[in-house]
Amino acid sequence: MDTFQSPPPPSRRDKDPGPTSVTIPASPFMQKLGFGTGVSVYLMKRSPRGLSRSPWAVKKINSGCSQSQRSLYQRRLREEAQTLRNLRHPNIVGYRALTKAPDGSLCLAMEFGGEKSLNDLIEERREQGLGMFPAATILQVALSMARGLQYLHAEQRLLHGDIKSPNVVVRGAFESVKICDVGVSLPLDENLTVSDPELSYVGTEPWKPPEALESGGIISDRSDIFPFGLTLWEMLTLSIPHLPIPESDSEEDSFSEESFDEDAYYAALGTRPALPPEAMDPSQGSVRELFLVCTAREPRERPPAARILQALEQGQL
């Protein structure tokens, strides 16, 4: 699911969970769901002796990694498991086990939150030429994400640190929407700020908030709100922030490496991307309002997750 990862800080509460005795099938016998730096995510079906059990998503270190890389990724998986095992919320993918595969690779088994990521659904919709998602669907995703972020920020004092459409998993016709991948999360202090000078925001470049791109920028709970707003933008434009919006259902026709303006891309990072004309449809008014306030340049001008949640639940948008 993730494309850029770095080790998160140790948990403040629990000790290392340690490997659990669970049998993980060899990679060729599992369906590949996604991949990241040094890891792949697989669907593990669990139906022993005819019993039907909920499937798991298993993050496994890639076999081609060098020994030094393998050691690094094992440490990262342990630390991600350390964070994830403390989280219990219907809009956050849950922890299941830390175990080993037949080849000895450390694996993190998680709740299977959905068949596809939001990014998968965005790509499919673009390829099918269906246009932006309906406002009701976007607000439904926003509500689920706001619930998950409010839990992380206010109850767990944790910054997710990498909010984006690939880190949102969806089941069915948006019956379930969950935030996943807490591998680069950061602890928040009593002011909901990352105050430890040894820690830094990692994120993923197109979704980074402006304070994460500036030297000395203060990282806080509002640093998750900016990419939250960009995720809504993705559902309106069916594109990745700050990259050219495809003009057809063929990416080859609308975007190529030769035509990519690298200087313009880097200059646009951390800014609010423009909306295309079709997103100005009156039906999308509430979505636009939420997008605009969440992508304010100044963090203090962005609403906290709790306020977003309240507005969505009370139909104030």
mmCIF file of C-alpha atoms in Angstrom:
data_model
loop_
_atom_site.group_PDB
_atom_site.id
_atom_site.type_symbol
_atom_site.label_atom_id
_atom_site.label_comp_id
_atom_site.label_asym_id
_atom_site.label_seq_id
_atom_site.Cartn_x
_atom_site.Cartn_y
_atom_site.Cartn_z
ATOM 1 C CA MET A 1 0.000 0.000 0.000
ATOM 2 C CA ASP A 2 2.773 2.353 0.913
ATOM 3 C CA THR A 3 5.547 3.575 -1.358
ATOM 4 C CA PHE A 4 7.796 5.492 1.062
ATOM 5 C CA GLN A 5 8.435 4.276 4.582
ATOM 6 C CA SER A 6 10.763 4.944 7.489
ATOM 7 C CA PRO A 7 10.856 3.586 11.022
ATOM 8 C CA PRO A 8 8.247 5.067 13.369
ATOM 9 C CA PRO A 9 9.050 5.821 17.011
ATOM 10 C CA PRO A 10 8.714 3.072 19.614
ATOM 11 C CA SER A 11 5.366 2.710 21.352
ATOM 12 C CA ARG A 12 4.994 4.408 24.687
ATOM 13 C CA ARG A 13 2.844 1.658 26.175
ATOM 14 C CA ASP A 14 3.507 -1.908 25.133
ATOM 15 C CA LYS A 15 6.594 -3.989 24.702
ATOM 16 C CA ASP A 16 7.617 -5.549 21.397
ATOM 17 C CA PRO A 17 4.813 -8.001 20.531
ATOM 18 C CA GLY A 18 7.325 -10.533 19.210
ATOM 19 C CA PRO A 19 6.625 -13.142 16.532
ATOM 20 C CA THR A 20 3.413 -15.143 16.894
ATOM 21 C CA SER A 21 3.054 -18.777 15.863
ATOM 22 C CA VAL A 22 0.929 -18.476 12.707
ATOM 23 C CA THR A 23 1.420 -20.364 9.453
ATOM 24 C CA ILE A 24 1.920 -17.997 6.517
ATOM 25 C CA PRO A 25 1.659 -19.563 3.036
ATOM 26 C CA ALA A 26 4.461 -19.060 0.534
ATOM 27 C CA SER A 27 4.034 -15.894 -1.542
ATOM 28 C CA PRO A 28 3.005 -17.670 -4.810
ATOM 29 C CA PHE A 29 -0.006 -19.113 -2.976
ATOM 30 C CA MET A 30 -1.365 -15.727 -1.920
ATOM 31 C CA GLN A 31 -2.947 -12.945 -3.972
ATOM 32 C CA LYS A 32 -0.770 -9.843 -4.175
ATOM 33 C CA LEU A 33 -2.644 -6.730 -3.060
ATOM 34 C CA GLY A 34 0.054 -4.059 -3.250
ATOM 35 C CA PHE A 35 3.688 -3.244 -2.653
ATOM 36 C CA GLY A 36 5.997 -0.730 -1.037
ATOM 37 C CA THR A 37 9.676 -0.095 -0.434
ATOM 38 C CA GLY A 38 11.105 -3.530 0.247
ATOM 39 C CA VAL A 39 7.735 -5.108 1.070
ATOM 40 C CA SER A 40 4.673 -6.546 -0.613
ATOM 41 C CA VAL A 41 1.155 -6.995 0.763
ATOM 42 C CA TYR A 42 -0.751 -10.230 0.160
ATOM 43 C CA LEU A 43 -4.243 -11.554 0.801
ATOM 44 C CA MET A 44 -4.086 -14.551 3.137
ATOM 45 C CA LYS A 45 -7.268 -16.646 3.116
ATOM 46 C CA ARG A 46 -7.866 -18.601 6.314
ATOM 47 C CA SER A 47 -10.261 -21.533 6.022
ATOM 48 C CA PRO A 48 -8.679 -24.539 7.763
ATOM 49 C CA ARG A 49 -10.643 -27.802 7.851
ATOM 50 C CA GLY A 50 -13.570 -26.281 6.043
ATOM 51 C CA LEU A 51 -14.020 -23.434 8.518
ATOM 52 C CA SER A 52 -14.579 -19.948 7.157
ATOM 53 C CA ARG A 53 -12.483 -17.249 8.814
ATOM 54 C CA SER A 54 -11.872 -13.616 7.996
ATOM 55 C CA PRO A 55 -8.918 -13.183 5.613
ATOM 56 C CA TRP A 56 -5.811 -11.244 6.582
ATOM 57 C CA ALA A 57 -3.617 -8.787 4.722
ATOM 58 C CA VAL A 58 0.017 -9.808 5.170
ATOM 59 C CA LYS A 59 2.913 -7.385 4.710
ATOM 60 C CA LYS A 60 5.974 -9.438 3.816
ATOM 61 C CA ILE A 61 9.578 -8.447 3.118
ATOM 62 C CA ASN A 62 10.518 -9.012 -0.520
ATOM 63 C CA SER A 63 12.780 -11.997 -1.129
ATOM 64 C CA GLY A 64 15.172 -9.995 -3.326
ATOM 65 C CA CYS A 65 16.339 -7.734 -0.509
ATOM 66 C CA SER A 66 19.956 -7.838 0.598
ATOM 67 C CA GLN A 67 20.778 -8.965 4.116
ATOM 68 C CA SER A 68 21.301 -5.390 5.315
ATOM 69 C CA GLN A 69 18.000 -4.289 3.745
ATOM 70 C CA ARG A 70 16.219 -7.271 5.248
ATOM 71 C CA SER A 71 17.437 -6.329 8.723
ATOM 72 C CA LEU A 72 16.223 -2.758 8.235
ATOM 73 C CA TYR A 73 12.781 -3.809 6.987
ATOM 74 C CA GLN A 74 12.409 -6.339 9.794
ATOM 75 C CA ARG A 75 13.024 -3.581 12.325
ATOM 76 C CA ARG A 76 10.479 -1.377 10.586
ATOM 77 C CA LEU A 77 7.861 -4.148 10.583
ATOM 78 C CA ARG A 78 8.396 -4.743 14.300
ATOM 79 C CA GLU A 79 7.945 -1.055 15.029
ATOM 80 C CA GLU A 80 4.866 -0.807 12.815
ATOM 81 C CA ALA A 81 3.388 -3.809 14.631
ATOM 82 C CA GLN A 82 4.200 -2.086 17.916
ATOM 83 C CA THR A 83 2.086 0.912 16.918
ATOM 84 C CA LEU A 84 -0.706 -0.962 15.187
ATOM 85 C CA ARG A 85 -1.397 -3.384 18.030
ATOM 86 C CA ASN A 86 -2.460 -0.463 20.259
ATOM 87 C CA LEU A 87 -5.102 0.757 17.796
ATOM 88 C CA ARG A 88 -8.706 -0.426 17.855
ATOM 89 C CA HIS A 89 -11.155 1.523 15.752
ATOM 90 C CA PRO A 90 -13.634 0.564 12.995
ATOM 91 C CA ASN A 91 -11.994 3.003 10.576
ATOM 92 C CA ILE A 92 -8.403 1.880 11.234
ATOM 93 C CA VAL A 93 -7.083 -1.422 9.880
ATOM 94 C CA GLY A 94 -6.446 -3.701 12.867
ATOM 95 C CA TYR A 95 -3.434 -5.696 14.026
ATOM 96 C CA ARG A 96 -3.572 -9.494 13.840
ATOM 97 C CA ALA A 97 -0.092 -10.981 14.298
ATOM 98 C CA LEU A 98 3.640 -10.553 13.869
ATOM 99 C CA THR A 99 4.996 -13.825 12.549
ATOM 100 C CA LYS A 100 7.383 -15.471 10.097
ATOM 101 C CA ALA A 101 6.911 -16.882 6.599
ATOM 102 C CA PRO A 102 8.304 -20.306 5.563
ATOM 103 C CA ASP A 103 11.449 -18.592 4.234
ATOM 104 C CA GLY A 104 12.073 -16.967 7.618
ATOM 105 C CA SER A 105 10.949 -13.483 6.593
ATOM 106 C CA LEU A 106 9.153 -11.459 9.248
ATOM 107 C CA CYS A 107 5.510 -10.771 8.323
ATOM 108 C CA LEU A 108 2.961 -8.363 9.710
ATOM 109 C CA ALA A 109 -0.556 -9.796 9.521
ATOM 110 C CA MET A 110 -3.353 -7.234 9.577
ATOM 111 C CA GLU A 111 -7.102 -7.077 9.256
ATOM 112 C CA PHE A 112 -8.139 -7.322 5.615
ATOM 113 C CA GLY A 113 -9.835 -3.953 5.392
ATOM 114 C CA GLY A 114 -11.082 -4.167 1.834
ATOM 115 C CA GLU A 115 -10.644 -5.615 -1.600
ATOM 116 C CA LYS A 116 -9.171 -2.429 -3.051
ATOM 117 C CA SER A 117 -7.534 0.805 -2.049
ATOM 118 C CA LEU A 118 -9.206 4.117 -2.750
ATOM 119 C CA ASN A 119 -6.389 4.744 -5.224
ATOM 120 C CA ASP A 120 -7.353 1.549 -7.104
ATOM 121 C CA LEU A 121 -10.946 2.735 -7.328
ATOM 122 C CA ILE A 122 -9.847 6.176 -8.535
ATOM 123 C CA GLU A 123 -7.739 4.606 -11.282
ATOM 124 C CA GLU A 124 -10.565 2.285 -12.327
ATOM 125 C CA ARG A 125 -13.026 5.145 -12.515
ATOM 126 C CA ARG A 126 -10.620 7.177 -14.658
ATOM 127 C CA GLU A 127 -9.986 4.238 -16.996
ATOM 128 C CA GLN A 128 -13.729 3.715 -17.395
ATOM 129 C CA GLY A 129 -14.270 7.389 -18.202
ATOM 130 C CA LEU A 130 -16.858 7.799 -15.422
ATOM 131 C CA GLY A 131 -15.693 11.196 -14.177
ATOM 132 C CA MET A 132 -15.497 12.390 -10.586
ATOM 133 C CA PHE A 133 -17.132 10.480 -7.754
ATOM 134 C CA PRO A 134 -20.594 11.627 -6.634
ATOM 135 C CA ALA A 135 -20.572 14.107 -3.742
ATOM 136 C CA ALA A 136 -22.370 11.627 -1.469
ATOM 137 C CA THR A 137 -19.607 9.051 -1.968
ATOM 138 C CA ILE A 138 -16.812 11.576 -1.359
ATOM 139 C CA LEU A 139 -18.478 12.826 1.833
ATOM 140 C CA GLN A 140 -18.978 9.225 2.982
ATOM 141 C CA VAL A 141 -15.239 8.574 2.561
ATOM 142 C CA ALA A 142 -14.469 11.885 4.293
ATOM 143 C CA LEU A 143 -16.668 10.927 7.251
ATOM 144 C CA SER A 144 -14.964 7.546 7.700
ATOM 145 C CA MET A 145 -11.496 9.063 7.403
ATOM 146 C CA ALA A 146 -12.382 11.876 9.825
ATOM 147 C CA ARG A 147 -13.526 9.312 12.387
ATOM 148 C CA GLY A 148 -10.250 7.440 12.051
ATOM 149 C CA LEU A 149 -8.150 10.609 12.257
ATOM 150 C CA GLN A 150 -10.063 11.932 15.265
ATOM 151 C CA TYR A 151 -9.319 8.650 17.045
ATOM 152 C CA LEU A 152 -5.625 8.769 16.126
ATOM 153 C CA HIS A 153 -5.143 12.428 17.053
ATOM 154 C CA ALA A 154 -7.366 12.972 20.089
ATOM 155 C CA GLU A 155 -7.436 9.515 21.684
ATOM 156 C CA GLN A 156 -4.106 7.971 20.679
ATOM 157 C CA ARG A 157 -2.046 11.177 20.316
ATOM 158 C CA LEU A 158 -0.674 9.855 17.057
ATOM 159 C CA LEU A 159 -0.060 11.525 13.701
ATOM 160 C CA HIS A 160 -0.645 9.095 10.837
ATOM 161 C CA GLY A 161 1.981 10.849 8.748
ATOM 162 C CA ASP A 162 1.129 9.433 5.309
ATOM 163 C CA ILE A 163 -2.516 10.097 4.468
ATOM 164 C CA LYS A 164 -3.259 9.493 0.760
ATOM 165 C CA SER A 165 -5.643 7.423 -1.360
ATOM 166 C CA PRO A 166 -3.351 4.331 -1.479
ATOM 167 C CA ASN A 167 -3.536 4.205 2.343
ATOM 168 C CA VAL A 168 -7.334 4.037 2.436
ATOM 169 C CA VAL A 169 -8.898 0.619 1.865
ATOM 170 C CA VAL A 170 -12.497 0.129 0.783
ATOM 171 C CA ARG A 171 -14.806 -2.859 1.031
ATOM 172 C CA GLY A 172 -17.717 -3.307 -1.346
ATOM 173 C CA ALA A 173 -19.623 -0.230 -2.485
ATOM 174 C CA PHE A 174 -17.986 1.895 0.250
ATOM 175 C CA GLU A 175 -19.722 -0.076 3.022
ATOM 176 C CA SER A 176 -16.423 0.006 4.899
ATOM 177 C CA VAL A 177 -13.635 2.595 4.630
ATOM 178 C CA LYS A 178 -10.474 2.190 6.733
ATOM 179 C CA ILE A 179 -7.155 4.004 7.044
ATOM 180 C CA CYS A 180 -4.151 1.685 6.828
ATOM 181 C CA ASP A 181 -0.350 1.755 7.079
ATOM 182 C CA VAL A 182 0.858 3.455 10.240
ATOM 183 C CA GLY A 183 4.496 2.726 9.397
ATOM 184 C CA VAL A 184 5.605 6.373 9.561
ATOM 185 C CA SER A 185 3.321 7.589 12.355
ATOM 186 C CA LEU A 186 4.628 10.069 14.931
ATOM 187 C CA PRO A 187 3.646 10.678 18.582
ATOM 188 C CA LEU A 188 1.834 13.922 19.395
ATOM 189 C CA ASP A 189 2.286 15.811 22.655
ATOM 190 C CA GLU A 190 -0.459 17.392 24.768
ATOM 191 C CA ASN A 191 -0.678 20.241 22.246
ATOM 192 C CA LEU A 192 -1.117 17.726 19.383
ATOM 193 C CA THR A 193 2.315 18.695 18.078
ATOM 194 C CA VAL A 194 5.344 16.569 17.199
ATOM 195 C CA SER A 195 7.735 18.048 19.728
ATOM 196 C CA ASP A 196 10.546 15.464 19.669
ATOM 197 C CA PRO A 197 13.374 17.113 17.639
ATOM 198 C CA GLU A 198 14.712 13.688 16.674
ATOM 199 C CA LEU A 199 11.534 12.864 14.720
ATOM 200 C CA SER A 200 10.606 14.096 11.270
ATOM 201 C CA TYR A 201 7.610 13.863 8.955
ATOM 202 C CA VAL A 202 8.117 11.398 6.110
ATOM 203 C CA GLY A 203 4.858 11.189 4.157
ATOM 204 C CA THR A 204 4.699 10.862 0.379
ATOM 205 C CA GLU A 205 5.845 13.777 -1.742
ATOM 206 C CA PRO A 206 2.685 14.820 -3.688
ATOM 207 C CA TRP A 207 0.590 14.811 -0.501
ATOM 208 C CA LYS A 208 3.032 16.585 1.824
ATOM 209 C CA PRO A 209 1.738 19.647 3.696
ATOM 210 C CA PRO A 210 3.714 22.886 3.332
ATOM 211 C CA GLU A 211 5.092 22.743 6.892
ATOM 212 C CA ALA A 212 6.730 19.382 6.097
ATOM 213 C CA LEU A 213 8.548 20.931 3.143
ATOM 214 C CA GLU A 214 9.879 23.927 5.061
ATOM 215 C CA SER A 215 12.926 23.908 7.287
ATOM 216 C CA GLY A 216 11.768 24.200 10.875
ATOM 217 C CA GLY A 217 8.104 23.722 10.019
ATOM 218 C CA ILE A 218 5.974 22.714 13.000
ATOM 219 C CA ILE A 219 4.327 19.316 12.484
ATOM 220 C CA SER A 220 1.005 18.834 14.251
ATOM 221 C CA ASP A 221 -2.316 17.024 13.904
ATOM 222 C CA ARG A 222 -3.175 19.541 11.137
ATOM 223 C CA SER A 223 -0.360 17.994 9.069
ATOM 224 C CA ASP A 224 -2.700 15.036 8.476
ATOM 225 C CA ILE A 225 -5.564 17.367 7.523
ATOM 226 C CA PHE A 226 -3.793 18.832 4.478
ATOM 227 C CA PRO A 227 -3.321 15.429 2.744
ATOM 228 C CA PHE A 228 -6.848 14.492 3.875
ATOM 229 C CA GLY A 229 -8.047 17.450 1.793
ATOM 230 C CA LEU A 230 -5.880 16.341 -1.123
ATOM 231 C CA THR A 231 -7.456 12.885 -0.936
ATOM 232 C CA LEU A 232 -10.852 14.506 -1.511
ATOM 233 C CA TRP A 233 -9.277 16.356 -4.449
ATOM 234 C CA GLU A 234 -8.173 12.998 -5.867
ATOM 235 C CA MET A 235 -11.778 11.806 -5.867
ATOM 236 C CA LEU A 236 -12.838 14.951 -7.724
ATOM 237 C CA THR A 237 -10.074 14.929 -10.324
ATOM 238 C CA LEU A 238 -9.128 11.217 -10.524
ATOM 239 C CA SER A 239 -5.504 12.297 -10.464
ATOM 240 C CA ILE A 240 -2.467 12.458 -8.186
ATOM 241 C CA PRO A 241 -1.892 15.910 -6.658
ATOM 242 C CA HIS A 242 0.399 18.223 -8.633
ATOM 243 C CA LEU A 243 0.679 15.881 -11.610
ATOM 244 C CA PRO A 244 -1.097 16.717 -14.889
ATOM 245 C CA ILE A 245 -4.780 15.810 -14.730
ATOM 246 C CA PRO A 246 -5.407 13.167 -17.425
ATOM 247 C CA GLU A 247 -7.457 14.538 -20.290
ATOM 248 C CA SER A 248 -8.456 11.121 -21.571
ATOM 249 C CA ASP A 249 -8.814 7.569 -20.298
ATOM 250 C CA SER A 250 -5.358 6.774 -21.665
ATOM 251 C CA GLU A 251 -2.479 7.880 -19.479
ATOM 252 C CA GLU A 252 -0.074 7.508 -22.427
ATOM 253 C CA ASP A 253 -2.051 10.104 -24.394
ATOM 254 C CA SER A 254 -2.199 12.623 -21.582
ATOM 255 C CA PHE A 255 1.073 12.297 -19.695
ATOM 256 C CA SER A 256 4.615 11.285 -20.539
ATOM 257 C CA GLU A 257 7.998 11.665 -18.894
ATOM 258 C CA GLU A 258 9.173 13.869 -21.751
ATOM 259 C CA SER A 259 6.352 16.363 -21.196
ATOM 260 C CA PHE A 260 6.693 16.400 -17.409
ATOM 261 C CA ASP A 261 7.659 19.825 -16.063
ATOM 262 C CA GLU A 262 9.798 18.906 -13.072
ATOM 263 C CA ASP A 263 10.375 22.496 -11.960
ATOM 264 C CA ALA A 264 6.641 23.249 -11.966
ATOM 265 C CA TYR A 265 5.953 20.037 -10.031
ATOM 266 C CA TYR A 266 8.374 20.865 -7.220
ATOM 267 C CA ALA A 267 7.171 24.461 -7.084
ATOM 268 C CA ALA A 268 3.590 23.213 -6.643
ATOM 269 C CA LEU A 269 4.321 20.841 -3.750
ATOM 270 C CA GLY A 270 2.660 21.956 -0.533
ATOM 271 C CA THR A 271 0.175 24.193 -2.323
ATOM 272 C CA ARG A 272 -3.550 23.822 -2.951
ATOM 273 C CA PRO A 273 -4.037 22.346 -6.446
ATOM 274 C CA ALA A 274 -6.621 23.943 -8.705
ATOM 275 C CA LEU A 275 -9.940 22.247 -9.325
ATOM 276 C CA PRO A 276 -11.011 21.401 -12.881
ATOM 277 C CA PRO A 277 -14.193 23.025 -14.276
ATOM 278 C CA GLU A 278 -16.310 19.883 -13.794
ATOM 279 C CA ALA A 279 -15.587 19.958 -10.045
ATOM 280 C CA MET A 280 -17.365 23.314 -9.870
ATOM 281 C CA ASP A 281 -20.697 21.540 -10.331
ATOM 282 C CA PRO A 282 -23.198 22.803 -7.696
ATOM 283 C CA SER A 283 -23.682 19.241 -6.409
ATOM 284 C CA GLN A 284 -20.051 19.251 -5.209
ATOM 285 C CA GLY A 285 -20.363 22.451 -3.165
ATOM 286 C CA SER A 286 -19.922 20.743 0.214
ATOM 287 C CA VAL A 287 -16.939 18.760 -1.022
ATOM 288 C CA ARG A 288 -15.271 21.889 -2.390
ATOM 289 C CA GLU A 289 -15.861 23.735 0.880
ATOM 290 C CA LEU A 290 -14.248 20.935 2.866
ATOM 291 C CA PHE A 291 -11.350 20.636 0.418
ATOM 292 C CA LEU A 292 -10.637 24.359 0.553
ATOM 293 C CA VAL A 293 -10.609 24.677 4.341
ATOM 294 C CA CYS A 294 -8.503 21.525 4.816
ATOM 295 C CA THR A 295 -5.830 22.677 2.366
ATOM 296 C CA ALA A 296 -5.258 26.120 3.877
ATOM 297 C CA ARG A 297 -1.557 26.923 3.823
ATOM 298 C CA GLU A 298 -1.444 27.885 7.502
ATOM 299 C CA PRO A 299 -1.976 24.814 9.733
ATOM 300 C CA ARG A 300 -3.954 26.806 12.318
ATOM 301 C CA GLU A 301 -6.520 27.668 9.632
ATOM 302 C CA ARG A 302 -7.256 23.987 8.977
ATOM 303 C CA PRO A 303 -9.956 22.422 11.166
ATOM 304 C CA PRO A 304 -8.997 19.572 13.511
ATOM 305 C CA ALA A 305 -10.382 16.142 12.695
ATOM 306 C CA ALA A 306 -12.929 16.447 15.527
ATOM 307 C CA ARG A 307 -14.437 19.576 13.979
ATOM 308 C CA ILE A 308 -14.574 17.997 10.528
ATOM 309 C CA LEU A 309 -16.274 14.969 12.033
ATOM 310 C CA GLN A 310 -18.825 17.088 13.842
ATOM 311 C CA ALA A 311 -19.673 19.068 10.699
ATOM 312 C CA LEU A 312 -20.084 15.911 8.606
ATOM 313 C CA GLU A 313 -22.176 14.090 11.197
ATOM 314 C CA GLN A 314 -24.460 17.084 11.682
ATOM 315 C CA GLY A 315 -24.758 17.773 7.964
ATOM 316 C CA GLN A 316 -23.287 21.251 8.298
ATOM 317 C CA LEU A 317 -21.406 21.039 4.988
#
